[in-house]
Short mmCIF file of C-alpha atoms in Angstrom, two decimals:
data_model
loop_
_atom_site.label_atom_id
_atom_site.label_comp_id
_atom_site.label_asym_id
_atom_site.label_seq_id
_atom_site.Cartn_x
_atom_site.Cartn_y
_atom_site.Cartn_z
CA UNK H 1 0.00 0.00 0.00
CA UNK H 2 1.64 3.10 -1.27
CA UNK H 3 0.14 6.25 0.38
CA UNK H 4 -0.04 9.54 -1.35
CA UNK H 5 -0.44 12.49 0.94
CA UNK H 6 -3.17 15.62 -0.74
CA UNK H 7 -2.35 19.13 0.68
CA UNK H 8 -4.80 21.76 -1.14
CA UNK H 9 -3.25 25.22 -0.04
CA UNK H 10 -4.45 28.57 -0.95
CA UNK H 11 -2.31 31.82 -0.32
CA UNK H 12 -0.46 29.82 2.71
CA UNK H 13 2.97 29.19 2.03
CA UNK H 14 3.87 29.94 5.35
CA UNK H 15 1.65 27.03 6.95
CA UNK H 16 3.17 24.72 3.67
CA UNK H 17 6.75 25.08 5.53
CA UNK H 18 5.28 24.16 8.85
CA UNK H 19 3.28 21.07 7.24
CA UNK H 20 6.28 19.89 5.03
CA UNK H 21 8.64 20.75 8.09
CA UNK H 22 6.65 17.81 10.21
CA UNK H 23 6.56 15.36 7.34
CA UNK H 24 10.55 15.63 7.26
CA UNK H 25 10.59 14.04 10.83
CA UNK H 26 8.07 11.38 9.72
CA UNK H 27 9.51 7.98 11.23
CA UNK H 28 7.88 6.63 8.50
CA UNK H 29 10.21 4.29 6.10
CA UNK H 30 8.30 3.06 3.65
CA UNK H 31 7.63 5.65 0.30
CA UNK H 32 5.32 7.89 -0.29
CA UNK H 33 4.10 10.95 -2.03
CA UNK H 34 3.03 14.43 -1.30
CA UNK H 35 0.79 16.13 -3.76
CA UNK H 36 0.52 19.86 -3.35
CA UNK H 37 -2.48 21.29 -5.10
CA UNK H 38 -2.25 25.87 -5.13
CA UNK H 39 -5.52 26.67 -5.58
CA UNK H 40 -5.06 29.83 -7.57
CA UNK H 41 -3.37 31.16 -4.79
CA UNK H 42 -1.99 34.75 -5.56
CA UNK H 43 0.95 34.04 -2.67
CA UNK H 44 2.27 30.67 -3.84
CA UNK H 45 4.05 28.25 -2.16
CA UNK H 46 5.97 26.83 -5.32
CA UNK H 47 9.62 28.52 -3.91
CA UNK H 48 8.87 26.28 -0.63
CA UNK H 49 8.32 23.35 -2.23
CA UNK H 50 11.40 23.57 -4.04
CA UNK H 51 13.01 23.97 -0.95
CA UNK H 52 11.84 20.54 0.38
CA UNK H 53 12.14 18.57 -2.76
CA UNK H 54 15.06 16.88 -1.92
CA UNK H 55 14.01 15.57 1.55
CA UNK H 56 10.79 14.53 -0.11
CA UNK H 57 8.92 12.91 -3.01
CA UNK H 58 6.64 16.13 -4.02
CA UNK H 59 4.97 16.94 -6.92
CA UNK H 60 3.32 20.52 -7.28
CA UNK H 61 0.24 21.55 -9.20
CA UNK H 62 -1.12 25.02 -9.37
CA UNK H 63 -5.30 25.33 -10.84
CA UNK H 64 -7.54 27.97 -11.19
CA UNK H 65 -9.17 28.42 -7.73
CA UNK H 66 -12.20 26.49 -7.27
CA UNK H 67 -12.40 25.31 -3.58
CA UNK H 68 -10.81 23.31 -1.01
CA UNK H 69 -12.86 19.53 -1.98
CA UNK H 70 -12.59 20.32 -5.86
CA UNK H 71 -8.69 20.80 -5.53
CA UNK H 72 -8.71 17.74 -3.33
CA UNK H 73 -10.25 15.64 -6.11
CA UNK H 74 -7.31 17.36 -8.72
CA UNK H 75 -4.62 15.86 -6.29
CA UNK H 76 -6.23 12.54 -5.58
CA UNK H 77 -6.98 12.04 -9.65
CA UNK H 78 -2.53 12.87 -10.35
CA UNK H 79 -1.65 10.75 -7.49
CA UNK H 80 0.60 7.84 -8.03
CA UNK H 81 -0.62 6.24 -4.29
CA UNK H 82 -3.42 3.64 -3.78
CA UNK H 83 -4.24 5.33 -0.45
CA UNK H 84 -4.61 8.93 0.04
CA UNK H 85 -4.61 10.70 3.39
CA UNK H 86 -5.51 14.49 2.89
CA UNK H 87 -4.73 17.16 4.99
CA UNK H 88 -5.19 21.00 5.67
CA UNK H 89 -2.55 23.54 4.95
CA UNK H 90 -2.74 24.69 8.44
CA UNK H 91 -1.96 21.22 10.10
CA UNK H 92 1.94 20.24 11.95
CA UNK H 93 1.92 16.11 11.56
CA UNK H 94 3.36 13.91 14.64
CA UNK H 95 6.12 11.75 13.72
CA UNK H 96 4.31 8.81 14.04
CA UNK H 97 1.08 9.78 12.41
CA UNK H 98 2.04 7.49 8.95
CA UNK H 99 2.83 4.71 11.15
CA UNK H 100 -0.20 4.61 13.19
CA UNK H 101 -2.30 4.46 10.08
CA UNK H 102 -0.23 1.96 8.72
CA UNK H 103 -0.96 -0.08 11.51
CA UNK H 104 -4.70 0.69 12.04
CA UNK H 105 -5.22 -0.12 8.25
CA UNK H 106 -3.30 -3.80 8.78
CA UNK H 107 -5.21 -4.80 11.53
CA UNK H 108 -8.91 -3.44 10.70
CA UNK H 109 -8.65 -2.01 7.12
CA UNK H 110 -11.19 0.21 6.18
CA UNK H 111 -11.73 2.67 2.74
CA UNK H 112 -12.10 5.79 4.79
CA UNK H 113 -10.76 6.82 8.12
CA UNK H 114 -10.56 10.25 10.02
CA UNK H 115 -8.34 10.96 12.73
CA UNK H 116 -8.97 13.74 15.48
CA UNK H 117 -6.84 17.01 16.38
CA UNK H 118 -4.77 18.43 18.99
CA UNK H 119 -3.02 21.60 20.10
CA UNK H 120 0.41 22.15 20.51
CA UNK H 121 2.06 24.10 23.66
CA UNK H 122 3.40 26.37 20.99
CA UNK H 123 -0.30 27.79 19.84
CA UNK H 124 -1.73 30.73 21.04
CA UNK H 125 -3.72 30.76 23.42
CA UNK H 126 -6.93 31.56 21.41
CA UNK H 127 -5.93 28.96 19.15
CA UNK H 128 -5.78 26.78 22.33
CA UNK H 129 -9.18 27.96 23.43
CA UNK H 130 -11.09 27.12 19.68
CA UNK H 131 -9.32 23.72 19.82
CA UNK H 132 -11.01 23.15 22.79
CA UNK H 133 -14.28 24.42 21.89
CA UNK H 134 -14.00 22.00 19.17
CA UNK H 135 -12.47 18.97 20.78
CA UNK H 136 -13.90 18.55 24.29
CA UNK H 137 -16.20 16.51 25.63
CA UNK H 138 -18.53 19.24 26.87
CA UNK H 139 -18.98 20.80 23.51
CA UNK H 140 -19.00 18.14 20.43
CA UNK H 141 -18.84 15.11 22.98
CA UNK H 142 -15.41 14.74 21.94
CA UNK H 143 -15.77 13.36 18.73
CA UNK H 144 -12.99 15.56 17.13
CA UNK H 145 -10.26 14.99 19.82
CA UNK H 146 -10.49 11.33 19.86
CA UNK H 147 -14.07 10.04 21.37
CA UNK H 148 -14.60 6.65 20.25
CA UNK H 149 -18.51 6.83 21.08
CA UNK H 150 -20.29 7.07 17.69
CA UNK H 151 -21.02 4.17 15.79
CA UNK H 152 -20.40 5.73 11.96
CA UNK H 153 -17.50 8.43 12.07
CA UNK H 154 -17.84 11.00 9.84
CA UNK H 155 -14.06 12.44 8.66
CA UNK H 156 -13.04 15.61 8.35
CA UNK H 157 -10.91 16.65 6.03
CA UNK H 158 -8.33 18.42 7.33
CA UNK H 159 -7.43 14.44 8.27
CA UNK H 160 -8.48 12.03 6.68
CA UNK H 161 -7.58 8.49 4.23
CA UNK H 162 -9.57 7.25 1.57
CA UNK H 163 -8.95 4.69 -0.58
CA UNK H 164 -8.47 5.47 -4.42
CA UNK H 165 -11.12 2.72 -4.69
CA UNK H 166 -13.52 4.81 -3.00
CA UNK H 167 -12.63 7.97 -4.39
CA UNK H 168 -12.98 6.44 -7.65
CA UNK H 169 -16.88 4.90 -6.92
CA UNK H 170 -17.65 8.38 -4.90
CA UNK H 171 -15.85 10.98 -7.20
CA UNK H 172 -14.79 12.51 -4.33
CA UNK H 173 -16.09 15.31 -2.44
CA UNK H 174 -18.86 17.42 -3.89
CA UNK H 175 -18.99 21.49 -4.30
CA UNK H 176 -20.79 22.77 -0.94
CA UNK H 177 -18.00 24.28 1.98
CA UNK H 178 -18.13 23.64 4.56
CA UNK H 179 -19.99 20.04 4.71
CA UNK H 180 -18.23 18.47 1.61
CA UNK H 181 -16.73 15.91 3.99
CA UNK H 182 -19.62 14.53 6.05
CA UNK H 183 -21.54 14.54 2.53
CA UNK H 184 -18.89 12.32 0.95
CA UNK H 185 -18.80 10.51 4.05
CA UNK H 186 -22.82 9.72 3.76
CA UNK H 187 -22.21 8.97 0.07
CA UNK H 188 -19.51 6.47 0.80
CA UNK H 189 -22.10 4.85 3.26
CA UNK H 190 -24.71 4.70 0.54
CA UNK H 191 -22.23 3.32 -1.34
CA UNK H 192 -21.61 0.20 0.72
CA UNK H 193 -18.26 1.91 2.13
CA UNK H 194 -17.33 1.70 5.81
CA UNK H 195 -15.46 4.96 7.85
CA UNK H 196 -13.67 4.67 11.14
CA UNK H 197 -11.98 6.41 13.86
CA UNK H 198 -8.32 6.33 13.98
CA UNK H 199 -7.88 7.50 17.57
CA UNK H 200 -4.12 7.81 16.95
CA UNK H 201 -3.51 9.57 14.08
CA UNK H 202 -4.41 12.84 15.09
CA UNK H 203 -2.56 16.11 13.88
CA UNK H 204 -1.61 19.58 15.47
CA UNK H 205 -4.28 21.46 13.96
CA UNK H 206 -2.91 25.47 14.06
CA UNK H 207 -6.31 27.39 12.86
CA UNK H 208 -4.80 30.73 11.31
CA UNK H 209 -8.23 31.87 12.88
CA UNK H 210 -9.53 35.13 15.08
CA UNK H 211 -13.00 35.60 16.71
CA UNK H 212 -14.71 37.24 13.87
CA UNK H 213 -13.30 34.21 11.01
CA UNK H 214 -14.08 31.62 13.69
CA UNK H 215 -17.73 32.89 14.16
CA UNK H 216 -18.15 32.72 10.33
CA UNK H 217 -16.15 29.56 10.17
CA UNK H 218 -18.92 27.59 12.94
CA UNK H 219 -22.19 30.57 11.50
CA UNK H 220 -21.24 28.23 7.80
CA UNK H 221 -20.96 24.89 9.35
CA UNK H 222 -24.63 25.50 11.14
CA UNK H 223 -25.95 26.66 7.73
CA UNK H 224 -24.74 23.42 5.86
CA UNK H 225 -26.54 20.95 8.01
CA UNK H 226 -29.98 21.29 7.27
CA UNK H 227 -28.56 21.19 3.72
CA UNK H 228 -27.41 17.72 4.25
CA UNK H 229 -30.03 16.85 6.35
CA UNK H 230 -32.44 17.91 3.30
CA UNK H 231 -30.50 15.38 1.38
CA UNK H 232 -29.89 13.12 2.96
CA UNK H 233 -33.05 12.79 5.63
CA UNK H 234 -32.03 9.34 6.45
CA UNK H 235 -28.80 10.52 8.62
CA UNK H 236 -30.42 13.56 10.29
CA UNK H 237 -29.88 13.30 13.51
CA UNK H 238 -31.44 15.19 16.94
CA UNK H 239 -28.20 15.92 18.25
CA UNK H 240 -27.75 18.44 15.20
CA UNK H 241 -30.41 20.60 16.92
CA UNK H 242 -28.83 21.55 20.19
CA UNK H 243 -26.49 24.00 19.65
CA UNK H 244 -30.06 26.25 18.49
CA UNK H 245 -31.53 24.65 21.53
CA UNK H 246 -28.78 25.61 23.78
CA UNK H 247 -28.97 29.45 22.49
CA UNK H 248 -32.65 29.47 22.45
CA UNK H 249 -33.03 27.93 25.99
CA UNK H 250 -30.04 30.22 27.40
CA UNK H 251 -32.18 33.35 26.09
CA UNK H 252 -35.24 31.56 27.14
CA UNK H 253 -33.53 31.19 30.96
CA UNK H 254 -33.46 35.30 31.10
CA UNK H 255 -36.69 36.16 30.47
CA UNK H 256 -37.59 33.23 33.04
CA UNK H 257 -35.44 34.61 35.74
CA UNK H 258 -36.59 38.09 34.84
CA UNK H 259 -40.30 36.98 36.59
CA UNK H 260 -37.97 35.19 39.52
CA UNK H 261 -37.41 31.41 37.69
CA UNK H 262 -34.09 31.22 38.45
CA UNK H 263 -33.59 27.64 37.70
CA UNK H 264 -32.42 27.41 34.59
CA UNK H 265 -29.87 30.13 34.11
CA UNK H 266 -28.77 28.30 36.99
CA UNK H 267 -27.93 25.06 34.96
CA UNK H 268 -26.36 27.59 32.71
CA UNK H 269 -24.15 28.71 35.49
CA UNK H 270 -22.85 25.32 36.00
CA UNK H 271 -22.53 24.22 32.42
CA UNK H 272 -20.51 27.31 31.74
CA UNK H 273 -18.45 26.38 35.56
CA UNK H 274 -17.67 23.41 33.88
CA UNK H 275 -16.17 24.46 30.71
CA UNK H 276 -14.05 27.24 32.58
CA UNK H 277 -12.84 24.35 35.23
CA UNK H 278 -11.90 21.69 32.61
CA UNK H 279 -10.43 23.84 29.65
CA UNK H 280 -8.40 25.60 32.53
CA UNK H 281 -7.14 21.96 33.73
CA UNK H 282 -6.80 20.87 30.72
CA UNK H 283 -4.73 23.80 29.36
CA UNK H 284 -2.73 24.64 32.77
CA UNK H 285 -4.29 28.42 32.45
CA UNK H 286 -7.16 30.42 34.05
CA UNK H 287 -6.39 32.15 30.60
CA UNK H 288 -7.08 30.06 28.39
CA UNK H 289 -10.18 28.64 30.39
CA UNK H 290 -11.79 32.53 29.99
CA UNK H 291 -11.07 32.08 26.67
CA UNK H 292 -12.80 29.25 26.06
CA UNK H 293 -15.67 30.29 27.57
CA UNK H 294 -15.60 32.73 24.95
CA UNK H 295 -14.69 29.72 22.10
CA UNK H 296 -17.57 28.12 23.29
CA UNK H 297 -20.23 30.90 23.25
CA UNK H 298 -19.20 31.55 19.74
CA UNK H 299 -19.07 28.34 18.60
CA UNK H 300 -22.79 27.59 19.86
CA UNK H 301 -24.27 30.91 19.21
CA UNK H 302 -22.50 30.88 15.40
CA UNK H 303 -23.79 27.43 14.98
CA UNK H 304 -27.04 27.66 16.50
CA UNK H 305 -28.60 30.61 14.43
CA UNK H 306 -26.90 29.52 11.29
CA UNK H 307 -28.55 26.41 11.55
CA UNK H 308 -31.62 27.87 12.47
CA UNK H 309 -31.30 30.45 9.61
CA UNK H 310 -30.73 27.50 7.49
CA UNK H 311 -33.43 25.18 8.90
CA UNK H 312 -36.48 27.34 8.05
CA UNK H 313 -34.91 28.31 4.70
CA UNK H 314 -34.10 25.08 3.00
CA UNK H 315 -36.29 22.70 5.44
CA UNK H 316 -39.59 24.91 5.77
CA UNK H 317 -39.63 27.00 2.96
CA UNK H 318 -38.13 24.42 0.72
CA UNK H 319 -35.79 26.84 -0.92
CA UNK H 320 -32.77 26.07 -2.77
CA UNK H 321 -29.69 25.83 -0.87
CA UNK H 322 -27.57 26.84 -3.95
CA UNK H 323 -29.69 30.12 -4.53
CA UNK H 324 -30.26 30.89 -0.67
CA UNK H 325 -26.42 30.20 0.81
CA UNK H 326 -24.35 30.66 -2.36
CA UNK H 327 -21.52 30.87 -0.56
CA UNK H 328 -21.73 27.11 0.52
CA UNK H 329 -21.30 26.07 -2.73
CA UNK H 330 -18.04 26.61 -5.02
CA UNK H 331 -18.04 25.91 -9.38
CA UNK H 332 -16.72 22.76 -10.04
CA UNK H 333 -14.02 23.67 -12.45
CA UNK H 334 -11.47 20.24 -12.69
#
C-alpha cells in the first residue's frame, strides 16, 4: 500500500513550511508521495516546495481556484498512491502519524478513516481555546479529539484516508464548503463503504483563525446541516439541533429569571463552571479557560442561528440551498 499524501493550499505558504517541516521528521520508512495542489493562490508556495524537494517525493500543481474539496479531487486524480490521506494547509503532523495508520489499516482495514486534532504548547492561546471548543467533551462530545462513542464516524478533512477505490466509486467530495466531507462521508455509506476512527492519528491542527473568522467559520458549518439533512433525511440526527436549543433555551432562561425562575440560568451557570474548570485543567491556564468560555459561546451561538437560519430556509420553505447560501457552494471547475 503506497500512500499519497493531498495538501490543497491557498495563499499559505507559510503554513506549507510548517506542514512539510513535520513530514521531514516522519519515522515513517516506507515511500510515499506528497501532492501539493495551489488553488489559484496569488501568494504561492511553489519557492517552498522547491526547498523541500530533496528531503521529499513532491509533486506541485497550481489550478484555477475552485475550492478546497474540488482541488482535493485534482490531487487525488494525479496521485501515483493507492491510499490517500488528505490534509489541511494549516496542520503540523506527529512523527508517528504514517505509522499509526499503517498499523490501524493492517489490523482493521477500512476505505475511509478520520483521525482527530490536537493543540500544541506552541499555539496561542486563542488557538488553544477554539481547539477546545471544538475537541472537548462538553462541547461536540469529543468526537474531534479522539471520542470513540459514535457508531459511523464521519471524517473531516483536514485528516483524513480514503482509498483510491472509493474515491474512484464516490468521485470525491462534492462542491458545498463547509460540509463536503460529512456529505462524501454519507455517500460512501450509501455506497456500501465503511469509515472509522483512527484515535491515533491525530494532527496539530494550528487554525490561522480570530473571533470574527471563527464565528463565520462555525455561522457556515450550522448553515450546511440542514442542507445535508435535506439530502440526505435518512442521517439527520437530533443531536444536530442543540447548539439552536442551547442558544434558544439560554435566552429563554433570562426572560424566566426576569419573573424570579431562576432555575435554569442556573444550569447555565454550572454548564458554563464546567467548561471554565476543565479547559483551565486541561490547558494549565485560568487564561485560556476565559477564553474558552468565549470559544464556546461563539461556537454555539455561530452554529445555532446559522442552523436555524438554514433550517427554516431550505427545510420549511423548501428553498434552494444553492440560490439561498451561495456561498456554501463553489463551481466545479477540474
Amino acid at each position: 500500500m503506497k500512500f499519497s499524501i493531498i495538501i490543497p493550499v491557498y495563499n499559505r505558504p507559510d503554513e506549507i513550511t510548517e506542514l512539510l517541516e513535520s513530514l521531514v521528521l516522519s519515522e515513517y520508512t516506507s515511500d510515499y508521495e506528497v501532492v501539493i495542489i495551489e488553488d489559484g493562490s496569488t501568494l504561492t508556495c511553489e519557492g517552498v516546495i522547491a526547498q523541500f524537494q530533496p528531503q521529499l517525493n513532491i509533486s506541485y500543481y497550481f489550478k484555477e481556484n475552485s475550492g478546497p474539496g474540488d482541488s482535493r479531487n485534482y490531487g487525488m486524480k494525479v496521485a501515483q498512491g493507492d491510499y490517500f490521506i488528505i490534509f489541511d494547509s494549516d496542520c503540523i503532523i506527529p512523527k508517528q502519524y504514517l505509522n499509526e495508520v499503517e498499523q490501524a489499516l493492517n489490523t482493521q482495514y477500512v476505505d475511509c478513516f478520520g483521525g482527530s486534532d490536537a493543540a500544541l504548547d506552541s499555539f496561542s492561546d486563542v488557538q488553544k481555546a477554539i481547539n477546545f471548543a471544538m475537541t472537548s467533551f462538553l462541547t461536540t462530545g469529543g468526537i474531534r479529539g479522539g471520542s470513540e462513542t459514535i457508531n459511523k464516524f464521519q471524517p473531516r478533512s483536514f485528516n483524513m484516508g480514503i482509498s483510491r477505490k472509493a474515491f474512484e466509486a464516490s468521485k470525491g467530495f462534492g462542491n458545498i464548503h463547509p460540509g463536503e466531507d460529512p456529505d462524501l462521508s454519507i455517500r460512501l455509506w450509501k455506497l456500501g463503504f465503511e469509515t472509522k476512527l483512527f484515535s491515533k492519528a491525530f494532527v496539530y491542527h494550528k487554525r490561522r483563525i480570530d473571533w470574527d473568522k471563527f464565528t463565520v467559520q462555525v455561522t457556515k458549518f450550522g448553515k450546511a446541516r440542514p442542507i445535508l439533512n435535506s439530502w440526505y433525511p435518512e442521517y439527520s440526527k437530533l443531536t444536530f439541533f442543540f447548539p439552536t436549543l442551547f442558544i434558544l433555551g439560554f435566552f429563554g432562561a433570562l426572560v424566566l429569571l426576569v419573573f424570579g425562575i431562576k432555575w435554569p440560568i442556573a444550569c447555565y451557570d454550572v454548564y458554563f463552571f464546567s467548561i471554565l474548570l476543565v479547559a483551565s485543567i486541561q490547558n494549565k491556564s485560568l487564561k485560556i479557560g476565559f477564553l474558552s468560555l468565549i470559544a464556546v459561546w461563539k461556537q454555539f451561538f455561530g452554529y445555532g442561528q446559522g442552523f436555524l437560519k438554514s433550517y427554516i430556509i431550505v427545510i420549511l420553505l423548501k428553498q434552494s440551498p444553492q440560490q439561498a447560501f451561495p456561498e456554501l457552494f463553489f463551481k466545479v471547475k477540474s
